[in-house]
Short mmCIF file of C-alpha atoms in Angstrom, two decimals:
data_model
loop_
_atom_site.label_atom_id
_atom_site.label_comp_id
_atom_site.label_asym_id
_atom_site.label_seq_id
_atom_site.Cartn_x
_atom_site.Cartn_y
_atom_site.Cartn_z
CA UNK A 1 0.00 0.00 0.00
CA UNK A 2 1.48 3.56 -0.78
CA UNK A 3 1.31 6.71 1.01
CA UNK A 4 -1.84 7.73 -0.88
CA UNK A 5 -3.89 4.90 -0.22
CA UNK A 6 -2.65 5.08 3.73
CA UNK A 7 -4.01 8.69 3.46
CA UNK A 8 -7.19 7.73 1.95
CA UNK A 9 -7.32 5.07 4.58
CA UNK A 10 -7.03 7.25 7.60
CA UNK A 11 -9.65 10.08 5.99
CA UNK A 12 -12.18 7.03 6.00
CA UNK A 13 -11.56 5.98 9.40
CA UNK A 14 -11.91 10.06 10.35
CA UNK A 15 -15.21 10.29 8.55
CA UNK A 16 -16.64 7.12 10.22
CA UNK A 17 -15.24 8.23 13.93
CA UNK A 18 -16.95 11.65 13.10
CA UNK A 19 -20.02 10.31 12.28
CA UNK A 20 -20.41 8.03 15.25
CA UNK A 21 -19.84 11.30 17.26
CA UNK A 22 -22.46 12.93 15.71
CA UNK A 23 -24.65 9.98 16.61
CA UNK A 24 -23.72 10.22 20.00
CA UNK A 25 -24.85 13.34 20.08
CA UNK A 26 -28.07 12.91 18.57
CA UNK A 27 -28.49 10.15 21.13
CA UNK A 28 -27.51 12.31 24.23
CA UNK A 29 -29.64 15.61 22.90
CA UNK A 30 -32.80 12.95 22.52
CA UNK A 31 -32.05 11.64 25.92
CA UNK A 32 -32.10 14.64 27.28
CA UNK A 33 -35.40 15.58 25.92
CA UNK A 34 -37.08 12.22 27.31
CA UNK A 35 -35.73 12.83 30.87
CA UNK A 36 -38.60 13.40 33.22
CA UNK A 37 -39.20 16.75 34.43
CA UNK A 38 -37.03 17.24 38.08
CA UNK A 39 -39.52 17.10 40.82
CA UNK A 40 -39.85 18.50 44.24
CA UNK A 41 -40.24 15.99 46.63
CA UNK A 42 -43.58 17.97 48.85
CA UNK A 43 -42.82 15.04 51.47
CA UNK A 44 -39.34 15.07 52.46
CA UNK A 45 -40.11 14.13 56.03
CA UNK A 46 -43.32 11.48 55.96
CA UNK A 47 -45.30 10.46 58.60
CA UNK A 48 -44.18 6.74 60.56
CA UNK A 49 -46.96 6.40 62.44
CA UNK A 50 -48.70 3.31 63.14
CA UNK A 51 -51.79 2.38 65.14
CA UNK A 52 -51.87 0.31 68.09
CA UNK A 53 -53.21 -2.91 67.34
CA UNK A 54 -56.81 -3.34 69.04
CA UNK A 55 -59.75 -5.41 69.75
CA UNK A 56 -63.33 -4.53 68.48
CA UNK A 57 -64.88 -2.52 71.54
CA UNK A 58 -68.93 -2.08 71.66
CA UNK A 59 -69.61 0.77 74.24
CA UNK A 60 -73.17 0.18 75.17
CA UNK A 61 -75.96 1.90 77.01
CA UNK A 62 -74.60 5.54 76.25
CA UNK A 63 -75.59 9.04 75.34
CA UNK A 64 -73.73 9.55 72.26
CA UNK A 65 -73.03 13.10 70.77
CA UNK A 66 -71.61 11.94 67.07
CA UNK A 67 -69.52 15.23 65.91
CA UNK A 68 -71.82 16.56 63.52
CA UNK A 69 -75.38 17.19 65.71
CA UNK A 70 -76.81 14.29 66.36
CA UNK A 71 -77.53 12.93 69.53
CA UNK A 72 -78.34 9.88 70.32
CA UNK A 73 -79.65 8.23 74.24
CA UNK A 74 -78.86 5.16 75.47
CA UNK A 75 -77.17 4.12 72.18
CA UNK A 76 -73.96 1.77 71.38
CA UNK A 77 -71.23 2.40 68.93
CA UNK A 78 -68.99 -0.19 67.71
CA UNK A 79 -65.03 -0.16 66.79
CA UNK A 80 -63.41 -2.50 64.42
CA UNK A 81 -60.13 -2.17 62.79
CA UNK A 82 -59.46 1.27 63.86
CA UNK A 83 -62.66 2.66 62.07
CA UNK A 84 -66.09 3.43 63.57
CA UNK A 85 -68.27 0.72 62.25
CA UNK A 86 -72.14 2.09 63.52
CA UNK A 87 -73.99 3.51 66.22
CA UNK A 88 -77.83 2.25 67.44
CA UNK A 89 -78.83 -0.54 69.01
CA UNK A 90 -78.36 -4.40 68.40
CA UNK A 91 -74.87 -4.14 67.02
CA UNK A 92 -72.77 -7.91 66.59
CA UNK A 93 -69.82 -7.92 68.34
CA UNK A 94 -66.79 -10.15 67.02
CA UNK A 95 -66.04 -12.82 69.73
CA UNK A 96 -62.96 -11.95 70.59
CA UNK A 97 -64.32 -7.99 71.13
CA UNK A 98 -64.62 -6.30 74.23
CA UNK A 99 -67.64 -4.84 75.47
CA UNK A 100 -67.74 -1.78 77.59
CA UNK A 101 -70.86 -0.48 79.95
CA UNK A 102 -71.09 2.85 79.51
CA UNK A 103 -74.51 3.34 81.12
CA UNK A 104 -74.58 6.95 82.87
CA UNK A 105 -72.00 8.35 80.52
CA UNK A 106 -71.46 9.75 77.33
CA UNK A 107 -69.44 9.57 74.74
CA UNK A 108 -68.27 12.30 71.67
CA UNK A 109 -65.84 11.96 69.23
CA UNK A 110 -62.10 13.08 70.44
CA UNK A 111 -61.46 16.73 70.47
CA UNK A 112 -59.27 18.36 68.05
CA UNK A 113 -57.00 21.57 68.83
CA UNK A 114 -56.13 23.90 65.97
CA UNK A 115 -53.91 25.85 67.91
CA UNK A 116 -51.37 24.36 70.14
CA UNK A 117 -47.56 25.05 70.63
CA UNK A 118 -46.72 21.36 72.40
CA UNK A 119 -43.62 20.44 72.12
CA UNK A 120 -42.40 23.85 70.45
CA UNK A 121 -42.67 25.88 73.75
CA UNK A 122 -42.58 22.66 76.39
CA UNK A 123 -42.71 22.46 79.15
CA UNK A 124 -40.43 22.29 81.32
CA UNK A 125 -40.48 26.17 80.44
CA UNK A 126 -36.73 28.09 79.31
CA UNK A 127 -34.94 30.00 76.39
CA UNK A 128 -32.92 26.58 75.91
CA UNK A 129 -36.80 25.44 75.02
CA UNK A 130 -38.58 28.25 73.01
CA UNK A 131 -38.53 26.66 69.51
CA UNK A 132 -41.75 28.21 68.30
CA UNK A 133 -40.83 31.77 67.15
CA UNK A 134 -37.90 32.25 64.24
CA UNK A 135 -37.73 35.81 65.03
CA UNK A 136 -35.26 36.33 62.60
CA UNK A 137 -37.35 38.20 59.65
CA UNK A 138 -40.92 38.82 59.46
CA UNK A 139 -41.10 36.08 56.83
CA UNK A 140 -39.82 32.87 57.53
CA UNK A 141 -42.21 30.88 55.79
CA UNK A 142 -39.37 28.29 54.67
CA UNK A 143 -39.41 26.85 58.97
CA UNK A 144 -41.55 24.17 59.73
CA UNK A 145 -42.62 23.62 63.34
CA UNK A 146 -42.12 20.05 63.07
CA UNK A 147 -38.35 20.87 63.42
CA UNK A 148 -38.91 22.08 66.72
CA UNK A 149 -41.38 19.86 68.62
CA UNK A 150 -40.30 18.05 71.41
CA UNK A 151 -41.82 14.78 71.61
CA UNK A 152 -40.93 14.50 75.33
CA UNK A 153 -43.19 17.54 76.59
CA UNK A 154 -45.33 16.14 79.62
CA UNK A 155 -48.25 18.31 77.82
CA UNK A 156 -49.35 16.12 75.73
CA UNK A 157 -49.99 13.33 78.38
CA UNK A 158 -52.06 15.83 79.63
CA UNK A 159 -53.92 16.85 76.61
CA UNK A 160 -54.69 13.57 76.16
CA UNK A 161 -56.15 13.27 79.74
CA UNK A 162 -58.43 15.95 78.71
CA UNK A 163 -59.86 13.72 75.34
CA UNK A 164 -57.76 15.68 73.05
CA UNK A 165 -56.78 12.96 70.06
CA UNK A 166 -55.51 15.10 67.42
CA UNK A 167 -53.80 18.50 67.67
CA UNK A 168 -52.13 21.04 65.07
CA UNK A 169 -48.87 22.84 66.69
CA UNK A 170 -47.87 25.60 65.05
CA UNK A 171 -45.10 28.35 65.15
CA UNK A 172 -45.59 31.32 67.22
CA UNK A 173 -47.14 34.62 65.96
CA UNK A 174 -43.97 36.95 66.16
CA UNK A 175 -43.82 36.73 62.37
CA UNK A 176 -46.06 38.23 59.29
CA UNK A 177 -45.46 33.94 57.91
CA UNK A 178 -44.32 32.18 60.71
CA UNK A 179 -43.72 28.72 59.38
CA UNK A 180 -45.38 25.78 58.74
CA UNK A 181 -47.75 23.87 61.10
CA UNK A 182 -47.92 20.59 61.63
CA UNK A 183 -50.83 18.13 62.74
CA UNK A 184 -50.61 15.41 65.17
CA UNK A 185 -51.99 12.43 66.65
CA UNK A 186 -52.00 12.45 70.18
CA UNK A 187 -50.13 9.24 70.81
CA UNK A 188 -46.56 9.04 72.67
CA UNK A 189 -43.87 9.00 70.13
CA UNK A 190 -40.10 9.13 69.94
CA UNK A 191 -39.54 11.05 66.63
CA UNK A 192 -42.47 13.85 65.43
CA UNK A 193 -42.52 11.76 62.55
CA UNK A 194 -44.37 8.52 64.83
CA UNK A 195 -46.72 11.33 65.83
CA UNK A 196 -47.94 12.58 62.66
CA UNK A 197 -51.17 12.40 61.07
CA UNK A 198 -50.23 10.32 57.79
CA UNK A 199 -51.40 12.87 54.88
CA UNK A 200 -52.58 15.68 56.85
CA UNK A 201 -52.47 18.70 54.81
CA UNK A 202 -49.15 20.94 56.52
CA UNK A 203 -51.03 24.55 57.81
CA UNK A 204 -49.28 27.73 57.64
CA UNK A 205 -48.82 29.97 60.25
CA UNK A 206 -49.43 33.99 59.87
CA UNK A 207 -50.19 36.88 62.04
CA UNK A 208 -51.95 40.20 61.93
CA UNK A 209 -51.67 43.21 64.36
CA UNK A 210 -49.77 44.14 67.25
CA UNK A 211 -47.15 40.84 67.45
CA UNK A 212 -45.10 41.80 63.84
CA UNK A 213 -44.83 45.38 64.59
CA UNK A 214 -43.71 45.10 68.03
CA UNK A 215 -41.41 42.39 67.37
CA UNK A 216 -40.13 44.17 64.31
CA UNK A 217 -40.51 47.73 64.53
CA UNK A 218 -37.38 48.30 65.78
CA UNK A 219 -35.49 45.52 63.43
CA UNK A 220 -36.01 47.72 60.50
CA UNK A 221 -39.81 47.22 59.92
CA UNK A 222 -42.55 46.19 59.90
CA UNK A 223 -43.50 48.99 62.53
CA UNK A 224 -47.51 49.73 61.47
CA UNK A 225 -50.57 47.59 60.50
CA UNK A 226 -49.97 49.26 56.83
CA UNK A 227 -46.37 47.68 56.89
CA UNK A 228 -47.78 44.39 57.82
CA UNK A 229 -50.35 44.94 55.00
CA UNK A 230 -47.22 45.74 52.58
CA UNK A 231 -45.20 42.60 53.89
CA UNK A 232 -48.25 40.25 53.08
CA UNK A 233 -48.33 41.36 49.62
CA UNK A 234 -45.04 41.54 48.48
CA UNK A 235 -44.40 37.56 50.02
CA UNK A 236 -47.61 36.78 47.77
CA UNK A 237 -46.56 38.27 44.83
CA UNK A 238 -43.03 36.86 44.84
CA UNK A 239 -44.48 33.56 45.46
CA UNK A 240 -46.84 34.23 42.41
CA UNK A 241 -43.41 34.95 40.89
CA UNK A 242 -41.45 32.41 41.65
CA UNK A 243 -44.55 29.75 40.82
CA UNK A 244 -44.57 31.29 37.50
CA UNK A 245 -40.34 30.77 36.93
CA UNK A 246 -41.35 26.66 37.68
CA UNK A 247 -44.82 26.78 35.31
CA UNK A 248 -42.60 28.40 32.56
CA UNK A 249 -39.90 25.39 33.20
CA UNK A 250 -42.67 22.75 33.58
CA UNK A 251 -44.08 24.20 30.41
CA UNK A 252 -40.36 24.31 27.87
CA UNK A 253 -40.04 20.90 29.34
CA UNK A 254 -43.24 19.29 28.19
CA UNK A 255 -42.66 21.16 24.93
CA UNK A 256 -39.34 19.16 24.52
CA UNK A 257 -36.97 22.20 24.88
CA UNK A 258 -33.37 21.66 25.06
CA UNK A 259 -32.84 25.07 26.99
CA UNK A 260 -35.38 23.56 30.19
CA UNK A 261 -33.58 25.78 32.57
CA UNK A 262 -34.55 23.55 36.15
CA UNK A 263 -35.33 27.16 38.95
CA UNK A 264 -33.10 27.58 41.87
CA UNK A 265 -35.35 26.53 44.73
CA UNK A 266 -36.48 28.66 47.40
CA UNK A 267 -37.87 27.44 50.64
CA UNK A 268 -39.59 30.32 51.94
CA UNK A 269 -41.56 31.12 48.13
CA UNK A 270 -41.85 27.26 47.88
CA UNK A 271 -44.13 26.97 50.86
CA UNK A 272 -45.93 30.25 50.21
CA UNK A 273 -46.34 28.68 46.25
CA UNK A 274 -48.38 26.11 48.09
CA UNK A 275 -50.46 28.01 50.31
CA UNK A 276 -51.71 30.46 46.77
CA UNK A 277 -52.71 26.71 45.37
CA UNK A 278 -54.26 25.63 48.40
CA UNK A 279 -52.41 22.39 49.22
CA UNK A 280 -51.18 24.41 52.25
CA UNK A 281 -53.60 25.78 54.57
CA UNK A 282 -53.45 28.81 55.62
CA UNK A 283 -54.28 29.95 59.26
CA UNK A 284 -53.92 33.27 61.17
CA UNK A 285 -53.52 34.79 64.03
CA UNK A 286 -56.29 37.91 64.01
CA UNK A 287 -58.07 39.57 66.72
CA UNK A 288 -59.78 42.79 65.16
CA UNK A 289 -62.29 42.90 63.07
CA UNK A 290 -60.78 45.54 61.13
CA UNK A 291 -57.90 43.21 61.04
CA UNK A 292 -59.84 40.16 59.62
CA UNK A 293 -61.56 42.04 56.99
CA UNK A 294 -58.21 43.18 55.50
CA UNK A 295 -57.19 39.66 55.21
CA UNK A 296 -60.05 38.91 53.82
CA UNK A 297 -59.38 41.82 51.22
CA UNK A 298 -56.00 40.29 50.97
CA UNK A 299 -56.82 36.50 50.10
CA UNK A 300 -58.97 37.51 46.79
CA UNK A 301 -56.23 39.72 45.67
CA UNK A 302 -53.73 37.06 45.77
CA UNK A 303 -56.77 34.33 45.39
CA UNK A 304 -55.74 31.85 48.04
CA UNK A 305 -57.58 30.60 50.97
CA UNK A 306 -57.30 31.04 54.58
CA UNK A 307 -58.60 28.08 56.72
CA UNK A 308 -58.96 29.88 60.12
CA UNK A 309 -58.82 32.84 62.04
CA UNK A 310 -57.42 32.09 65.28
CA UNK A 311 -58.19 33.76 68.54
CA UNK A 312 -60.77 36.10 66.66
CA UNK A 313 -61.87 38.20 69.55
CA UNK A 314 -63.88 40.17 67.40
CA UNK A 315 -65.53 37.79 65.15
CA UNK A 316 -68.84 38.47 66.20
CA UNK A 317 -68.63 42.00 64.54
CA UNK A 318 -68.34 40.26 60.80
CA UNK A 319 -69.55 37.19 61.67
CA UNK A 320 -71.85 37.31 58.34
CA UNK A 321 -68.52 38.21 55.96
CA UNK A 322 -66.90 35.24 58.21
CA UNK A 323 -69.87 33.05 56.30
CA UNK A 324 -69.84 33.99 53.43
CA UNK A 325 -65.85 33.75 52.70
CA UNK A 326 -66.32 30.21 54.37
CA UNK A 327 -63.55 30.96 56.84
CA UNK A 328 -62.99 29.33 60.00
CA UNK A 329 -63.13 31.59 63.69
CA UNK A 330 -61.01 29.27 66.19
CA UNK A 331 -61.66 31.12 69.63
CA UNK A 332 -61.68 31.27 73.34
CA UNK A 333 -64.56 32.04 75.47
CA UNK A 334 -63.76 34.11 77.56
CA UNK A 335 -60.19 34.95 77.04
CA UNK A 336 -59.40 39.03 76.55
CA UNK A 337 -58.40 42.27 77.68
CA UNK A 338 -54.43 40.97 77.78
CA UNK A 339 -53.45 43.81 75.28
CA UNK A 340 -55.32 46.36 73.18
CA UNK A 341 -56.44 44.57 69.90
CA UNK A 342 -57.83 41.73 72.54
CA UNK A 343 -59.70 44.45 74.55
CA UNK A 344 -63.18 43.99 72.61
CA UNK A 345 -64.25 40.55 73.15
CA UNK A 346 -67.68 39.21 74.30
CA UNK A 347 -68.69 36.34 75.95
CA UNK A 348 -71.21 35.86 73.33
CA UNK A 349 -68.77 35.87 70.44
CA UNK A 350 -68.48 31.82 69.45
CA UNK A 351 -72.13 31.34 70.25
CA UNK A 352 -72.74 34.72 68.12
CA UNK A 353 -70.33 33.34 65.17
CA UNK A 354 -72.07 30.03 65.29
CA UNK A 355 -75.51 31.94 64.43
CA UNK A 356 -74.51 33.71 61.49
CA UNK A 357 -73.89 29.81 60.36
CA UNK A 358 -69.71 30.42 60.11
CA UNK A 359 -67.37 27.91 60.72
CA UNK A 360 -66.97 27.66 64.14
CA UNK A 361 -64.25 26.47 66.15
CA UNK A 362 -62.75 26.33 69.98
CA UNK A 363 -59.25 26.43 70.78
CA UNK A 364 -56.55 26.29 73.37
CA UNK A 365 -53.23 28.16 72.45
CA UNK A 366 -52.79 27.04 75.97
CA UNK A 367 -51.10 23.94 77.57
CA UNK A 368 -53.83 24.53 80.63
CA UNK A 369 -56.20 25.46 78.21
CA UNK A 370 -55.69 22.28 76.27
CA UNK A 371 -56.58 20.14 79.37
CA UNK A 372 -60.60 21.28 79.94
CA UNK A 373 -61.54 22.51 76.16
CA UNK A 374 -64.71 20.87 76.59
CA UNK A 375 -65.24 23.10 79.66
CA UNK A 376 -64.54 26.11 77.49
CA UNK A 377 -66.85 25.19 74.50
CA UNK A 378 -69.27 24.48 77.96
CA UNK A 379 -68.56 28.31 79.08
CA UNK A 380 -69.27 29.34 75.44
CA UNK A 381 -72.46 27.28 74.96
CA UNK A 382 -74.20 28.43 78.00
CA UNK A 383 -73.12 32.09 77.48
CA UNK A 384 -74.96 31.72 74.11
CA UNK A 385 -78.39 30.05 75.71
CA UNK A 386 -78.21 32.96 78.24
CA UNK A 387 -78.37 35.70 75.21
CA UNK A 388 -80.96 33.59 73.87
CA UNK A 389 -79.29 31.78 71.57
CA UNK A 390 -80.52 28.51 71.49
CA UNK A 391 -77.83 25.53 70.76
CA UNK A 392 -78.24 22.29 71.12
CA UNK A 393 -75.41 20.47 73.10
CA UNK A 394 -74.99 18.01 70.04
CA UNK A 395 -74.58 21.14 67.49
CA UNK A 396 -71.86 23.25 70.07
CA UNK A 397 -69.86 19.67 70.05
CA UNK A 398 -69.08 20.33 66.53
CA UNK A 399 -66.41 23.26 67.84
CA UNK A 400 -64.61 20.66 69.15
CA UNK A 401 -64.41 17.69 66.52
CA UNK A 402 -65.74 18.53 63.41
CA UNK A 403 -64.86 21.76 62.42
CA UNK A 404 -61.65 21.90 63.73
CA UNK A 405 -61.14 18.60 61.28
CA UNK A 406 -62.76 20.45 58.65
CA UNK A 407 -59.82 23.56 59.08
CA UNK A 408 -57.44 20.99 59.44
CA UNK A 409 -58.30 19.51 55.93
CA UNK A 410 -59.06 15.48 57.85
CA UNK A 411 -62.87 15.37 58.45
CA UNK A 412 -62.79 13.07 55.88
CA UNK A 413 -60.83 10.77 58.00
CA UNK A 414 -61.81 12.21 61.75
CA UNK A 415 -63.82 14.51 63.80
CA UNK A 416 -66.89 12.58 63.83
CA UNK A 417 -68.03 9.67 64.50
CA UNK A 418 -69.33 8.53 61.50
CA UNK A 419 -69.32 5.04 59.71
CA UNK A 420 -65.58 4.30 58.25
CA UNK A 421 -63.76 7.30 59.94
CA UNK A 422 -60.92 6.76 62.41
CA UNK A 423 -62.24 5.35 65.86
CA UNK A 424 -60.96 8.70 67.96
CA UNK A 425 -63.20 8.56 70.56
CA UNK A 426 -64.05 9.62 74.27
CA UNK A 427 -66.03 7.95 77.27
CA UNK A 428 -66.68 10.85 79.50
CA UNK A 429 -68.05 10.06 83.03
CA UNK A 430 -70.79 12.45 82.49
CA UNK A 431 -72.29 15.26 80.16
CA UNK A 432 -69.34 16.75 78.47
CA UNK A 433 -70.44 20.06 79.32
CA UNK A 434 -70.63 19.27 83.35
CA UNK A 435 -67.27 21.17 85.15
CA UNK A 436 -67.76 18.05 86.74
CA UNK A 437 -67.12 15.31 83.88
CA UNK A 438 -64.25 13.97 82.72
CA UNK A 439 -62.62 11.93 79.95
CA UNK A 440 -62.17 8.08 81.40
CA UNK A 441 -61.32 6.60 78.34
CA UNK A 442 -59.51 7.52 75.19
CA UNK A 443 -59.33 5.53 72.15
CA UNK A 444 -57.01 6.25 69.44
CA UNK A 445 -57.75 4.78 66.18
CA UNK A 446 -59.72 2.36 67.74
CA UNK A 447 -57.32 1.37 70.54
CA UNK A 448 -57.53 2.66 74.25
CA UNK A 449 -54.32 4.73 74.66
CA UNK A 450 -56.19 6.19 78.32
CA UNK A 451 -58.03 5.16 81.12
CA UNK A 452 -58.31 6.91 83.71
CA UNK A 453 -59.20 4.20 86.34
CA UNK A 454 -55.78 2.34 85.60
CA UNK A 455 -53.01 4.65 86.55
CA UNK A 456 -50.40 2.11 85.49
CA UNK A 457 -51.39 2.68 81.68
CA UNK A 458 -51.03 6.16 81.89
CA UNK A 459 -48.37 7.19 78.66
CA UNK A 460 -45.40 8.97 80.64
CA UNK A 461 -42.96 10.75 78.53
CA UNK A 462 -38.89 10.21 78.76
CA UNK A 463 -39.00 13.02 80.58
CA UNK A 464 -40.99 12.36 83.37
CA UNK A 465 -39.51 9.03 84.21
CA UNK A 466 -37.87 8.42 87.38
CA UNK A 467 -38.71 11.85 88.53
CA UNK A 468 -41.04 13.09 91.31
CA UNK A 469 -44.91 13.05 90.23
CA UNK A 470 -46.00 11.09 87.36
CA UNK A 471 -43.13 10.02 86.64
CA UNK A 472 -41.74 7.85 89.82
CA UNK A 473 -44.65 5.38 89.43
CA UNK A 474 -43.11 4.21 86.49
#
């Protein structure tokens, strides 16, 4: 072979090697158009919670307020497999069941607080404790209060000696967006994560009025109610913003662009991106009237929902706006006059709300408070009947179960206790609404996780153990 045909030889070989690269490439660009879109994992920390395996239980002979305003007298309900199975009379019991007497007594689904700060601000009580406020900026929507709880606070023993079975903590109310809320099952756990309610919607926390201002006024703002107004808006719109940078990528990407630019991520608009498409819910801290209504204003500018006002001292005064927005009022009765925008309040104001047919709600924000909530949805009932408005004891039990499930976004699973829902339920040793009554037995998901007659069963937490009180008997 000459030098010619070795040249011609080699510009072959070139061509060939230069076409295969070309393939390559062809390959690699087509690739890269069938990779699946990147995804944001919206469950990074999932729930591990598990129920306690149980028997069937029949309570019998009972007055039984179901959740949602019915009442019914010397009635039974039966549990099987976690789930309420019926209430009325003549119900089969498995053989291996267990059947409890429960003439005398009564029995409601298990209460539900929207507002507690467990295990974020436990107790013992101390700065090496207080986890529930980043007071850091007046936005801090990118903090969930998961991150902080405490599974080891004594409170929730308590809580659960009071009936409570399901509880959302949130973050404090120091910020304009103070994080992310979490909701909880009410059943001793080592990790939040054995706690939580297994596809409960995450809440987000926000605050009106005096809190922000004071906290920040002197930070650099902001230092007014218009500022707060201002600092509302401008975290919406950049979330509206920064949802649009991920519908834009979302969009090249289905269209098979090359140039599919994947968005930085940002926490904080991430979690506020949610709350404008209502897979977060929103609730907020609110006393004034005044107050509310802007928010109100607020949410169909931006067109997002909020779930619940909490505290709500003035509710009563736009109770009928409260209706017709289909927003929650999650209030005390009789809890006021601690600082100016809480100087207004009524007795009358949940039985007043509950009239003008809003979403009605009671609430703790209050590891005491959290103990006897059927006492204070008793306080708020009776103040109603004394103004003459007339509530039946079966309809004022819906405060306590079913509309805080409905805020919550899990009455589908719990706050009443209706056929196929989760078996959360309370024998109380009398009518709920007695000072006198209290909660003897506490089923969770079907299994009895209290009784108050066998101190030995009592759930102590790490905490407690070995130390003087509950906690030596262990």
């Amino acid at each position: 072979m000459n030098i010619l045909d070795n040249k011609r030889q080699l510009f072959k070989l070139a061509a060939v090697a230069s076409l295969l690269t070309l393939l390559g490439c062809s390959d690699s660009s087509e690739d890269k158009a069938n990779e699946p879109a990147f995804q944001i994992n919206a469950n990074p920390f999932p729930s591990t919670y598990k129920p306690i395996p149980s028997k069937s239980v029949l309570i019998t002979n009972a007055t039984i307020l179901d959740g949602i305003g019915g009442i019914f007298n010397n009635s039974s309900v039966l549990l099987q497999d976690g789930k309420i199975v019926a209430i009325g009379n003549d119900l089969s019991l498995p053989d291996d069941g267990v059947t409890v007497d429960a003439k005398g007594k009564w029995v409601t689904p298990g209460i539900i607080d929207v507002h507690s700060h467990l295990g974020v601000y436990p107790a013992p009580g101390g700065t090496a404790h207080s986890d529930g406020n980043e007071a850091t900026n007046p936005v801090t929507a990118e903090v969930w209060a998961e991150h902080s709880i405490w599974p080891q606070d004594a409170g929730f023993q308590r809580a659960l000696a009071g009936g409570v079975t399901v509880m959302q903590i949130l973050p404090g109310s120091a910020n304009l967006v103070g994080g992310r809320g979490v909701t909880v099952k009410n059943l001793p756990g080592t990790t939040v994560q054995d706690m939580k309610f297994p596809d409960a919607p995450y809440g987000m926390k926000m605050a009106c009025g005096e809190n922000p201002k004071r906290v920040y006024g002197k930070k650099g703002g902001p230092s007014t109610r218009m500022g707060n107004v201002a600092g509302y808006r401008q975290a919406w719109a950049d979330a509206q913003n920064y949802q649009r940078t991920w519908d834009n990528y979302y969009a090249d990407h289905e269209a098979g662009k090359k140039d599919a630019k994947i968005p930085k991520r940002d926490l904080k608009l991430e979690t506020l991106a949610l709350a404008l498409k209502g897979e977060i819910l929103v609730h907020m801290h609110c006393y004034r009237a005044d107050d509310m209504a802007t928010m109100l204003d607020v949410m169909k500018e931006f067109n997002y929902k909020i779930a619940a006002f909490h505290h709500a001292v003035e509710a009563y005064k736009i109770a009928d706006q409260l209706a017709e927005a289909e927003v929650c009022s999650a209030m005390w009765a009789d809890w006021w006059g601690f600082k100016l925008e809480a100087y207004d309040g009524i007795q009358e104001n949940i039985p007043m709300v509950h009239a003008a047919k809003a979403c009605t709600i009671v609430h703790s924000d209050s590891d005491l408070g959290i103990q006897r909530l059927n006492q204070e949805a008793a306080k708020a009932w009776a103040n109603g009947r004394r103004a003459g408005i007339d509530i039946s004891q079966a309809d004022a039990w819906q405060w306590l179960s079913a509309n805080p499930a409905k805020s919550l976004g899990i009455f589908e699973q719990t706050g009443s206790l209706e056929t196929g829902k989760n078996a959360d339920v309370v024998i109380w040793s009398a009518d709920p609404f007695s000072t006198y009554a209290q909660a003897e037995h506490v089923y969770l998901d079907g299994a009895l996780i209290y009784d108050r007659n066998d101190p030995a069963s009592w759930p102590v937490s790490d905490f407690e153990l070995g130390q003087p009180g509950e906690g030596d008997s262990k």
